[in-house]
Short mmCIF file of C-alpha atoms and ligand atoms in Angstrom, two decimals:
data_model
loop_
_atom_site.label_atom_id
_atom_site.label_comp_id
_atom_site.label_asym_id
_atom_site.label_seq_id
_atom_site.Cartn_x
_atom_site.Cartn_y
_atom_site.Cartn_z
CA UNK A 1 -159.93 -28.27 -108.92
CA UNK A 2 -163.33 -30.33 -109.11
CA UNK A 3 -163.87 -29.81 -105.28
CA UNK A 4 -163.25 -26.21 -106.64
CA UNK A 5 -166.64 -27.04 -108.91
CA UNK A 6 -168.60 -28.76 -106.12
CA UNK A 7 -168.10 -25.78 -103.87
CA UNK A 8 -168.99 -22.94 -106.45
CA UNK A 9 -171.77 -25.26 -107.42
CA UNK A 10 -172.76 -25.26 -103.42
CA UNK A 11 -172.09 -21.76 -102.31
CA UNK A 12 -172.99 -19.98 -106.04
CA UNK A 13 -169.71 -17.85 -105.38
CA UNK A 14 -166.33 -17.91 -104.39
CA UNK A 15 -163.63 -15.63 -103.05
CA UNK A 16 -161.76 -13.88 -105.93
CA UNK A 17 -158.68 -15.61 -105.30
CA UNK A 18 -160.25 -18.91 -105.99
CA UNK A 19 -162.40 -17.75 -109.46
CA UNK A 20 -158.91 -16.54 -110.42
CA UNK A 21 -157.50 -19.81 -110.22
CA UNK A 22 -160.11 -21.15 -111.74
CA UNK A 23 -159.80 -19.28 -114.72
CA UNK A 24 -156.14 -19.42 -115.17
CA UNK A 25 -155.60 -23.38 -114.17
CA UNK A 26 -158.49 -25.20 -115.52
CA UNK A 27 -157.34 -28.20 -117.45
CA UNK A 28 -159.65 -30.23 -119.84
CA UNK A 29 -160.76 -32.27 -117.62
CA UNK A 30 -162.05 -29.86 -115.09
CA UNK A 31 -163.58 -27.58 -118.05
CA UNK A 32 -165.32 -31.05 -118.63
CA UNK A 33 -166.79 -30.99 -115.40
CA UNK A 34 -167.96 -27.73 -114.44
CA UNK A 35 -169.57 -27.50 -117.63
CA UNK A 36 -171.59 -30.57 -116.42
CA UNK A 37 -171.82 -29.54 -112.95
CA UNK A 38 -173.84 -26.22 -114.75
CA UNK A 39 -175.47 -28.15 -116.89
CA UNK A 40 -177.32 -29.86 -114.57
CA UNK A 41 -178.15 -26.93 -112.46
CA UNK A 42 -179.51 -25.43 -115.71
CA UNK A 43 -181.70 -28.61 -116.12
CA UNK A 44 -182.68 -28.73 -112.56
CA UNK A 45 -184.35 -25.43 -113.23
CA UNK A 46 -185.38 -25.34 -116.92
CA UNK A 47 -185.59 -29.37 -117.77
CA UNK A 48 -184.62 -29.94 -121.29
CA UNK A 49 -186.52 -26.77 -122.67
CA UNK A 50 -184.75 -23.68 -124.08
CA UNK A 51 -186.26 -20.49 -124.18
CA UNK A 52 -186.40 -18.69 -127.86
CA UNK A 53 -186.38 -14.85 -128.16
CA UNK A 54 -187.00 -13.00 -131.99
CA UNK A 55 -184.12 -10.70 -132.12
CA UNK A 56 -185.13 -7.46 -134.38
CA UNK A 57 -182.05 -5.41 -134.88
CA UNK A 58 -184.53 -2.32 -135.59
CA UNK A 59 -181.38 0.47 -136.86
CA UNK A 60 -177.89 0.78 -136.50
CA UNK A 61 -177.68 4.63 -136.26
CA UNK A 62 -175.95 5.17 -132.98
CA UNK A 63 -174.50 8.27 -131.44
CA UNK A 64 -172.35 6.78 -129.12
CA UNK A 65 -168.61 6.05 -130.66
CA UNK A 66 -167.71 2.39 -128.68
CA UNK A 67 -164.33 1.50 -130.13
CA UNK A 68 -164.96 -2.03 -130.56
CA UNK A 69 -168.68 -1.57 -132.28
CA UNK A 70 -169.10 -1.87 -135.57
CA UNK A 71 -171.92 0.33 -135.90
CA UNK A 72 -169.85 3.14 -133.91
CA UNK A 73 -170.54 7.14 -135.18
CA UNK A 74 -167.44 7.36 -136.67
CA UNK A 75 -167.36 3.84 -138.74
CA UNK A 76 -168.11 5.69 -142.28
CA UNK A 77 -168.30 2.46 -143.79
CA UNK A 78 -171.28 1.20 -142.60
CA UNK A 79 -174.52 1.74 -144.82
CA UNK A 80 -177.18 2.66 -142.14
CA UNK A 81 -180.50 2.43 -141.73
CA UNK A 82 -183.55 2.15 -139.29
CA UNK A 83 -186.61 0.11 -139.41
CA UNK A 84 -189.90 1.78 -139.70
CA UNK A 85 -192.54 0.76 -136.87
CA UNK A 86 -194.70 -0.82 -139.56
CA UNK A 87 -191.56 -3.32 -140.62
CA UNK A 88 -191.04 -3.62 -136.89
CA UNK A 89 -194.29 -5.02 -136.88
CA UNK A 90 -194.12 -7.19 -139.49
CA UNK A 91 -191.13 -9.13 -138.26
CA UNK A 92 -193.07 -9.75 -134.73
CA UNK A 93 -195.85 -11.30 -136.72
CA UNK A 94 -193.37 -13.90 -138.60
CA UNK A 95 -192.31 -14.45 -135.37
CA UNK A 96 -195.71 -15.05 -133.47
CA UNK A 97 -196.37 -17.34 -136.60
CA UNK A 98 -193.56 -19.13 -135.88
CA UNK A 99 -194.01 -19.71 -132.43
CA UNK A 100 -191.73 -17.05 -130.85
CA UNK A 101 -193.59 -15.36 -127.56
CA UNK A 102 -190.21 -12.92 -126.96
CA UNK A 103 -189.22 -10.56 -129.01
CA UNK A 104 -186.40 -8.62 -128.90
CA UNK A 105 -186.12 -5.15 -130.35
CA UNK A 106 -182.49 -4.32 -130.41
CA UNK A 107 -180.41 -1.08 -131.89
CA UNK A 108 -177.92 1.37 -131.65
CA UNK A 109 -178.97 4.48 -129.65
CA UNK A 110 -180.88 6.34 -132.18
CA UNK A 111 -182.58 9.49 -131.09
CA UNK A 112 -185.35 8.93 -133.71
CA UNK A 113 -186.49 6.31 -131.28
CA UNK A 114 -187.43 8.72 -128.97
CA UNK A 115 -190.38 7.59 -126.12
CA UNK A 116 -193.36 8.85 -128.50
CA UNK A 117 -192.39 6.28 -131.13
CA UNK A 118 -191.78 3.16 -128.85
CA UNK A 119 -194.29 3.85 -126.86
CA UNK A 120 -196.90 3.93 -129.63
CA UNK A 121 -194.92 0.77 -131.11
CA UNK A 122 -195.46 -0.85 -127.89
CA UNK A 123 -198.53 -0.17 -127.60
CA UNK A 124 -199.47 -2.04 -131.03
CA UNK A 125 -197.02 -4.75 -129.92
CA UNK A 126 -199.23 -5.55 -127.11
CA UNK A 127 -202.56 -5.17 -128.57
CA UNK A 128 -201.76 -7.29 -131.79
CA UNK A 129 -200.09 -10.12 -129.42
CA UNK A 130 -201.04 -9.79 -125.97
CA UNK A 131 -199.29 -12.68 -124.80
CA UNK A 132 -196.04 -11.84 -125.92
CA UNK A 133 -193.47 -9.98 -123.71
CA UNK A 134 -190.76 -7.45 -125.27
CA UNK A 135 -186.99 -7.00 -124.23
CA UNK A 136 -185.75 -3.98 -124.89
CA UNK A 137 -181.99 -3.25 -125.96
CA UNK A 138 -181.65 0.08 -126.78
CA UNK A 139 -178.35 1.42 -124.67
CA UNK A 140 -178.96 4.24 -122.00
CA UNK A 141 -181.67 6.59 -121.82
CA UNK A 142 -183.12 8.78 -118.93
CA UNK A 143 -184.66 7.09 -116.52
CA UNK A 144 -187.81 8.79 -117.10
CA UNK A 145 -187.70 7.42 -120.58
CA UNK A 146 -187.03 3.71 -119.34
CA UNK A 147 -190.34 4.03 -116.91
CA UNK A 148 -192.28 5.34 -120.37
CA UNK A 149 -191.37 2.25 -121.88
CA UNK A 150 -192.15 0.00 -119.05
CA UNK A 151 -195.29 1.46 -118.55
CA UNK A 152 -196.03 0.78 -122.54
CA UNK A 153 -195.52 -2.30 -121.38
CA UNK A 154 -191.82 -3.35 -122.15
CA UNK A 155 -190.77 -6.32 -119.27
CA UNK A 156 -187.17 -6.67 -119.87
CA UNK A 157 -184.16 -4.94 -120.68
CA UNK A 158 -180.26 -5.33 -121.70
CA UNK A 159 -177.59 -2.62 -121.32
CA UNK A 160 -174.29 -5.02 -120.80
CA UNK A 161 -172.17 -3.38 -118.56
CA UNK A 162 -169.13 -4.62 -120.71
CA UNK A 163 -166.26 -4.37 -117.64
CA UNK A 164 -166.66 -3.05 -114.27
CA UNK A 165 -163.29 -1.71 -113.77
CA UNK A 166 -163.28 2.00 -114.56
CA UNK A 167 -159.87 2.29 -116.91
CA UNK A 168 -160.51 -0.22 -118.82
CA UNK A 169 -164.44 1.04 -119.32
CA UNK A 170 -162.42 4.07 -120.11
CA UNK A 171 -160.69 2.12 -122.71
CA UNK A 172 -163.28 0.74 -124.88
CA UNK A 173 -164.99 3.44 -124.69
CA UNK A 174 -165.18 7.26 -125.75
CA UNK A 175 -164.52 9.89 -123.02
CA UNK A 176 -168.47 10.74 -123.40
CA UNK A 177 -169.61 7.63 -121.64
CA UNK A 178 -169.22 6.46 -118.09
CA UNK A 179 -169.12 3.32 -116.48
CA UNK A 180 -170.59 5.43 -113.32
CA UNK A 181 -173.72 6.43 -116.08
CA UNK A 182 -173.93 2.83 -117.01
CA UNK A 183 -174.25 1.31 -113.24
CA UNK A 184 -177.02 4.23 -112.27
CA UNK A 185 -179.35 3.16 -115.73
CA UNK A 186 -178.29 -0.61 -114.63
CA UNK A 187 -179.78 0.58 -111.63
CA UNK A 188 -182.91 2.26 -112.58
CA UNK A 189 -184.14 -0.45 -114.81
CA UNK A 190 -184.12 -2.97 -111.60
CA UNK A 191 -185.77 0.10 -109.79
CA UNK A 192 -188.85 0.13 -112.33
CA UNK A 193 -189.13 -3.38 -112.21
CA UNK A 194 -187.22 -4.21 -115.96
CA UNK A 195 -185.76 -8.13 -116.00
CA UNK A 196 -182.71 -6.76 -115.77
CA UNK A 197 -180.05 -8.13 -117.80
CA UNK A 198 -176.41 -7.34 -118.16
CA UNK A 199 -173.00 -8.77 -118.90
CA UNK A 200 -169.62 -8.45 -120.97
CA UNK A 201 -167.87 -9.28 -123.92
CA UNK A 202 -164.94 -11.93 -123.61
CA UNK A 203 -161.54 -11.21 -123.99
CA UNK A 204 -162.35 -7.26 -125.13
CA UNK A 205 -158.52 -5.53 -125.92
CA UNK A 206 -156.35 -5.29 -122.72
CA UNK A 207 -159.11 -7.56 -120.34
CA UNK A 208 -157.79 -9.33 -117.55
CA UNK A 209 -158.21 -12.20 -115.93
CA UNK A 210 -158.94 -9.95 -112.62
CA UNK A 211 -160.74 -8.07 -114.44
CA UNK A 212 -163.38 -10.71 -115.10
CA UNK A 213 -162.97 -11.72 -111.66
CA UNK A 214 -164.13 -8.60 -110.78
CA UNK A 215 -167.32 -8.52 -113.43
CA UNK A 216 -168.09 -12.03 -112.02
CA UNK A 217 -168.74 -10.76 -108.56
CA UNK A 218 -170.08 -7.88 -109.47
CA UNK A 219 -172.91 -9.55 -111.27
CA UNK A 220 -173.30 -11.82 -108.26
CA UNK A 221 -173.98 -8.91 -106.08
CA UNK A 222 -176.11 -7.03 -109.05
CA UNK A 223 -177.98 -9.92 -109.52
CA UNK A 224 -179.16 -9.45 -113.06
CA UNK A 225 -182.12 -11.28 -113.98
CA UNK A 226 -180.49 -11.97 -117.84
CA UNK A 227 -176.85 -12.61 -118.23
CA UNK A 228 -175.48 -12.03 -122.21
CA UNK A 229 -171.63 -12.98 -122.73
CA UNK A 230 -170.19 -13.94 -125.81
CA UNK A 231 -166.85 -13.05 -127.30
CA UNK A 232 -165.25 -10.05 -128.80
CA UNK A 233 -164.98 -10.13 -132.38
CA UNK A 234 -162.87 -7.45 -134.40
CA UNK A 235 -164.53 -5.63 -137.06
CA UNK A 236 -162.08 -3.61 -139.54
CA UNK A 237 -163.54 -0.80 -139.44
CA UNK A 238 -163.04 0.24 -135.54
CA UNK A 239 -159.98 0.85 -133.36
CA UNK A 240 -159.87 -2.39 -132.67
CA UNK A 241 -159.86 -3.94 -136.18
CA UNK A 242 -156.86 -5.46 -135.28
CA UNK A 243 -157.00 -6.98 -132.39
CA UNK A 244 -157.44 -10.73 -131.69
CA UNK A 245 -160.56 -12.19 -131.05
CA UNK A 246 -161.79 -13.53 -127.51
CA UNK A 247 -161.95 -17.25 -126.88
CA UNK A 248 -164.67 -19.67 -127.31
CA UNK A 249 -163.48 -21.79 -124.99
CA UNK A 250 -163.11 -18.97 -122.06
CA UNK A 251 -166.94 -18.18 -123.20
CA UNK A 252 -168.24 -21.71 -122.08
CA UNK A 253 -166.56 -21.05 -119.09
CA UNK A 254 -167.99 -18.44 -118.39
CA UNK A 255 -171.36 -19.81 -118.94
CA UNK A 256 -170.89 -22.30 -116.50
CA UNK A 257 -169.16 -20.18 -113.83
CA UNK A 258 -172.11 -17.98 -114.05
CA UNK A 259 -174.98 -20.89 -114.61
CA UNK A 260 -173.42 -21.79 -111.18
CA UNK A 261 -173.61 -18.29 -109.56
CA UNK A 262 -176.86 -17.77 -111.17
CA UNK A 263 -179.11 -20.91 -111.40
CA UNK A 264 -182.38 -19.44 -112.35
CA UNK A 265 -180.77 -16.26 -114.41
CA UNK A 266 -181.22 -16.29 -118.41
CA UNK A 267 -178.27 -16.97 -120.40
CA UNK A 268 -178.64 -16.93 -123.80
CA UNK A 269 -176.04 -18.76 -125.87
CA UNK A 270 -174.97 -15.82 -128.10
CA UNK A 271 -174.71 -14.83 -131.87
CA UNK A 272 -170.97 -13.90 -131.28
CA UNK A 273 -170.41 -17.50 -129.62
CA UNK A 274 -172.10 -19.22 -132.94
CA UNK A 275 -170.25 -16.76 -135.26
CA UNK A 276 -166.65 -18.49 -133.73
CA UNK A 277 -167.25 -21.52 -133.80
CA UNK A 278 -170.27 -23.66 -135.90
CA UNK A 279 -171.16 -25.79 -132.73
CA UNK A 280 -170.78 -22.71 -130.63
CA UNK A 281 -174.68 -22.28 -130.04
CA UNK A 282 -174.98 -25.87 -128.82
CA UNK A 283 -172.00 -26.08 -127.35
CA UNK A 284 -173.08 -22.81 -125.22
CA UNK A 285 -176.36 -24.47 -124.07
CA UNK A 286 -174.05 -27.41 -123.08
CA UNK A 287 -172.30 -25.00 -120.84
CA UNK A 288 -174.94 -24.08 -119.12
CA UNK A 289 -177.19 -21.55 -121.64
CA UNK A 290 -180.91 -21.51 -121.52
CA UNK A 291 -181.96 -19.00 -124.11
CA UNK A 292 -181.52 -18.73 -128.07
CA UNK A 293 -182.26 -15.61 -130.12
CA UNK A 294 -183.06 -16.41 -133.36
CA UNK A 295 -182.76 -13.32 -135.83
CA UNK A 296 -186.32 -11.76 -137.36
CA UNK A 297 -184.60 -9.13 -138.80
CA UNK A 298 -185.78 -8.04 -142.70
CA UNK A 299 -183.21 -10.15 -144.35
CA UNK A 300 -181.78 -7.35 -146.55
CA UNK A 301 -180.87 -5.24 -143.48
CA UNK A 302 -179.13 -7.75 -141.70
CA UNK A 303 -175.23 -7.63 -143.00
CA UNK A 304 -175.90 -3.88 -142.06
CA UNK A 305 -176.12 -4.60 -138.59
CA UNK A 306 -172.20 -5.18 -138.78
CA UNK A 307 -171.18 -5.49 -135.28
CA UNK A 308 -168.49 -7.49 -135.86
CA UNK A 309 -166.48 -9.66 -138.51
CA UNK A 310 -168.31 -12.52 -139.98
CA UNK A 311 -171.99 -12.14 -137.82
CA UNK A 312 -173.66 -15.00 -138.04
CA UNK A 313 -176.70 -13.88 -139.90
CA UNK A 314 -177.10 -16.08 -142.77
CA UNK A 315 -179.63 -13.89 -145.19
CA UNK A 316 -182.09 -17.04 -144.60
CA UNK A 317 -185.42 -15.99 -143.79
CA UNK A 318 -186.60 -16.08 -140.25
CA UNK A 319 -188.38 -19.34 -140.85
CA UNK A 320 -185.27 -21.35 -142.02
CA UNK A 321 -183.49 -19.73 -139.24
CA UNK A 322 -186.11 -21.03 -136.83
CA UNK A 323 -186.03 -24.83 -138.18
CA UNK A 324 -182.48 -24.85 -138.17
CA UNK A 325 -182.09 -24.35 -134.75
CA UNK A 326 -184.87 -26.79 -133.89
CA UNK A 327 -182.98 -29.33 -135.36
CA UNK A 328 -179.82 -27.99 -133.62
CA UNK A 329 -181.33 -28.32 -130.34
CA UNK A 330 -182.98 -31.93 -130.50
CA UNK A 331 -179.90 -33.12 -132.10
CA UNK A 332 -178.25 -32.33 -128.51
CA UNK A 333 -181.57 -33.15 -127.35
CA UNK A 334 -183.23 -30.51 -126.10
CA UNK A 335 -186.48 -28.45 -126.98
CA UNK A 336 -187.82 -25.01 -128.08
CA UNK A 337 -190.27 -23.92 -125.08
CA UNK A 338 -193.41 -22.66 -126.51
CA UNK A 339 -194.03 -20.36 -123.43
CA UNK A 340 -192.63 -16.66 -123.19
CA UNK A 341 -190.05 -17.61 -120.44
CA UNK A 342 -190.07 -15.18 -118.08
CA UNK A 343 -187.90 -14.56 -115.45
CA UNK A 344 -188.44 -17.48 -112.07
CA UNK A 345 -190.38 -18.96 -114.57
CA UNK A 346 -190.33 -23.13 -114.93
CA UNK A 347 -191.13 -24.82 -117.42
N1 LIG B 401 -176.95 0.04 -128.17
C1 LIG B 401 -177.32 -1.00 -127.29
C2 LIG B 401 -176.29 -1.20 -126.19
O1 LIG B 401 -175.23 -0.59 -126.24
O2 LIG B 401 -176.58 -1.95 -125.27
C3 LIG B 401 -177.58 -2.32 -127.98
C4 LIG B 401 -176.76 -2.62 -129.19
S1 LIG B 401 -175.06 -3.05 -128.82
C5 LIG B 401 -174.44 -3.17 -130.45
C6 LIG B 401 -175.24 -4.72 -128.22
C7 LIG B 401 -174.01 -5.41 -127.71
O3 LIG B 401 -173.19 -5.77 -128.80
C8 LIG B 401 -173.08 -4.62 -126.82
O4 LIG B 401 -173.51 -4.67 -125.49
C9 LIG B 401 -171.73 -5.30 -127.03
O5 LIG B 401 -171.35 -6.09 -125.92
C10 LIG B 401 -171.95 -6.15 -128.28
N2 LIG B 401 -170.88 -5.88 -129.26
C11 LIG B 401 -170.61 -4.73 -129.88
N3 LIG B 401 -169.50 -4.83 -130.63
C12 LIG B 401 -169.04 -6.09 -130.46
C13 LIG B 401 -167.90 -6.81 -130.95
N4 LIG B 401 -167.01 -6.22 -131.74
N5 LIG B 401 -167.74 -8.10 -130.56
C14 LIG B 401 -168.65 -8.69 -129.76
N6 LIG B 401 -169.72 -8.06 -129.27
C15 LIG B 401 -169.92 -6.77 -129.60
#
């Protein structure tokens, strides 16, 4: 199994018949390993300095109906609201005061924020802080809207792809949406020259080990720039209140599989991974992670942005949030970069 490792570490991919056992037969010790063996790759390439990114969930209105999203059309429950550009821009300027050069504007897909209103907010965004670079994670739009927004001067977007294989796309999602739609805006967004970053949720109802064989290498060939993966959570208030959540433990090794297929790609270590378990942020940058996203969000707005059960969004204001995961990091002993941390970047 640890030759299995050396040569993944070597060749950044394997045949599918080999990531399969290495998913299904991975004993402690091995786990042990490869997360070492990406680990170092990680350090190789970013030293002991993680990469921080402001995450401003900026509304939860959505018009798409995702079973497993808690912030899904149909979810009643959820008390919804959107952040005006004004609040927008007052949670990027506790972030710049806090050090954060990234910041993330993140939502469900809202027609409100339609191309007029980003790219004015954009605009501001880059003449208050022109130093800063903004990711964008705001679902699929046309692609004419995507080059509006890079041209505003956006660098950087996420649209997970969530599963590659097209009945069980079908599955979590409503008959509306296509995996086919998904891959062409995945596509455009490399096209216009977006950091591109994509990825899945772990152990979403009815996934497969080949079907994460088959994300794995897709993502090799795609070559995203940014790779998120954390777990699915339930929330109770979808389709798939009920079903169990994905494992921790198959996220880390993840991270590592893909550190090792992707040595320079950004990985954050994700909300949903600290929501499971409390060591699950450091534990993810252990694995193989290289980016945090610490939440700017207005405090009173966050338990809004309900994704899933439990979020990991403590109420604290930015600033604790911030400190906290300073101390987090140098107590594995690592560092918050101060610099943007762009893509082929080093620090
Ligand atoms: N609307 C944008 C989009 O679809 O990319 C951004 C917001 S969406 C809520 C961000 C990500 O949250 C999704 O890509 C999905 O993987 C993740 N997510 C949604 N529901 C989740 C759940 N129940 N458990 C874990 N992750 C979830």
């Amino acid at each position: 199994m640890e030759r299995l490792v050396d040569r993944l570490a070597r060749e950044q991919t394997l045949p599918a018949e080999e990531l399969r056992h290495l998913l299904n037969d991975l004993d402690s010790e091995t786990q042990a390993y490869l997360h070492r063996a990406a680990c170092k790759v990680a350090r190789a390439h970013f030293g002991r300095e993680i990469y921080i990114r402001g995450l401003i969930e900026i509304g939860n209105i959505c018009r798409n109906d995702c079973r497993y999203c808690g912030i899904r059309r149909s979810n009643r429950c959820v008390e919804r609201y959107r952040l005006s550009p004004e609040t927008i821009l007052s949670c990027c300027e506790e972030g710049y005061r806090l050090g954060l050069r990234t910041f993330v504007l993140q939502g469900g897909e809202d027609p409100a924020f339609d191309d007029r209103t980003l790219t004015a907010l954009l605009g501001e965004i880059r003449r208050r802080w022109p130093e800063c670079a903004v990711t964008l994670s705001l679902g699929e739009r046309p692609e004419t809207s995507y080059r509006a927004l890079f041209e505003a001067g956006a660098r950087r977007y996420l649209l997970r792809h969530e599963t590659i294989d097209t009945a069980h796309y079908r599955l979590l999602h409503p008959e509306e949406m296509s995996l086919e739609h998904r891959l062409e805006c995945l596509r455009a967004l490399k096209r216009i020259g977006f950091q591109t970053g994509t990825g899945i949720m772990v152990g979403s109802p009815e996934q497969t080990v080949d079907h994460i064989v088959k994300d794995l290498l897709f993502m090799r060939e795609f070559r995203p720039q940014m790779i998120g993966i954390g777990p699915f959570i339930p929330q109770h208030d979808t389709p798939f209140g009920t079903e169990p959540a994905g494992s921790a433990e198959r996220t880390l090794v993840l991270i590592s599989i893909l550190r090792l297929m992707h040595p320079a790609a950004l990985i954050p270590s994700t909300t949903a991974l600290a929501t499971l378990s409390e060591e699950g942020r450091t534990r993810g940058i252990l694995a193989g992670a290289n980016v945090v996203m610490p939440n700017l969000s207005p405090p009173a707005e966050r338990a809004k942005y309900a994704l899933y059960e439990g979020k990991a969004a403590s109420g604290a204001e930015a600033a604790e949030g911030v400190e906290l995961l300073r101390r987090q990091l140098e107590g594995i002993g690592y560092r918050i970069s101060p610099s943007r941390g762009d893509y082929g970047e080093r620090p």
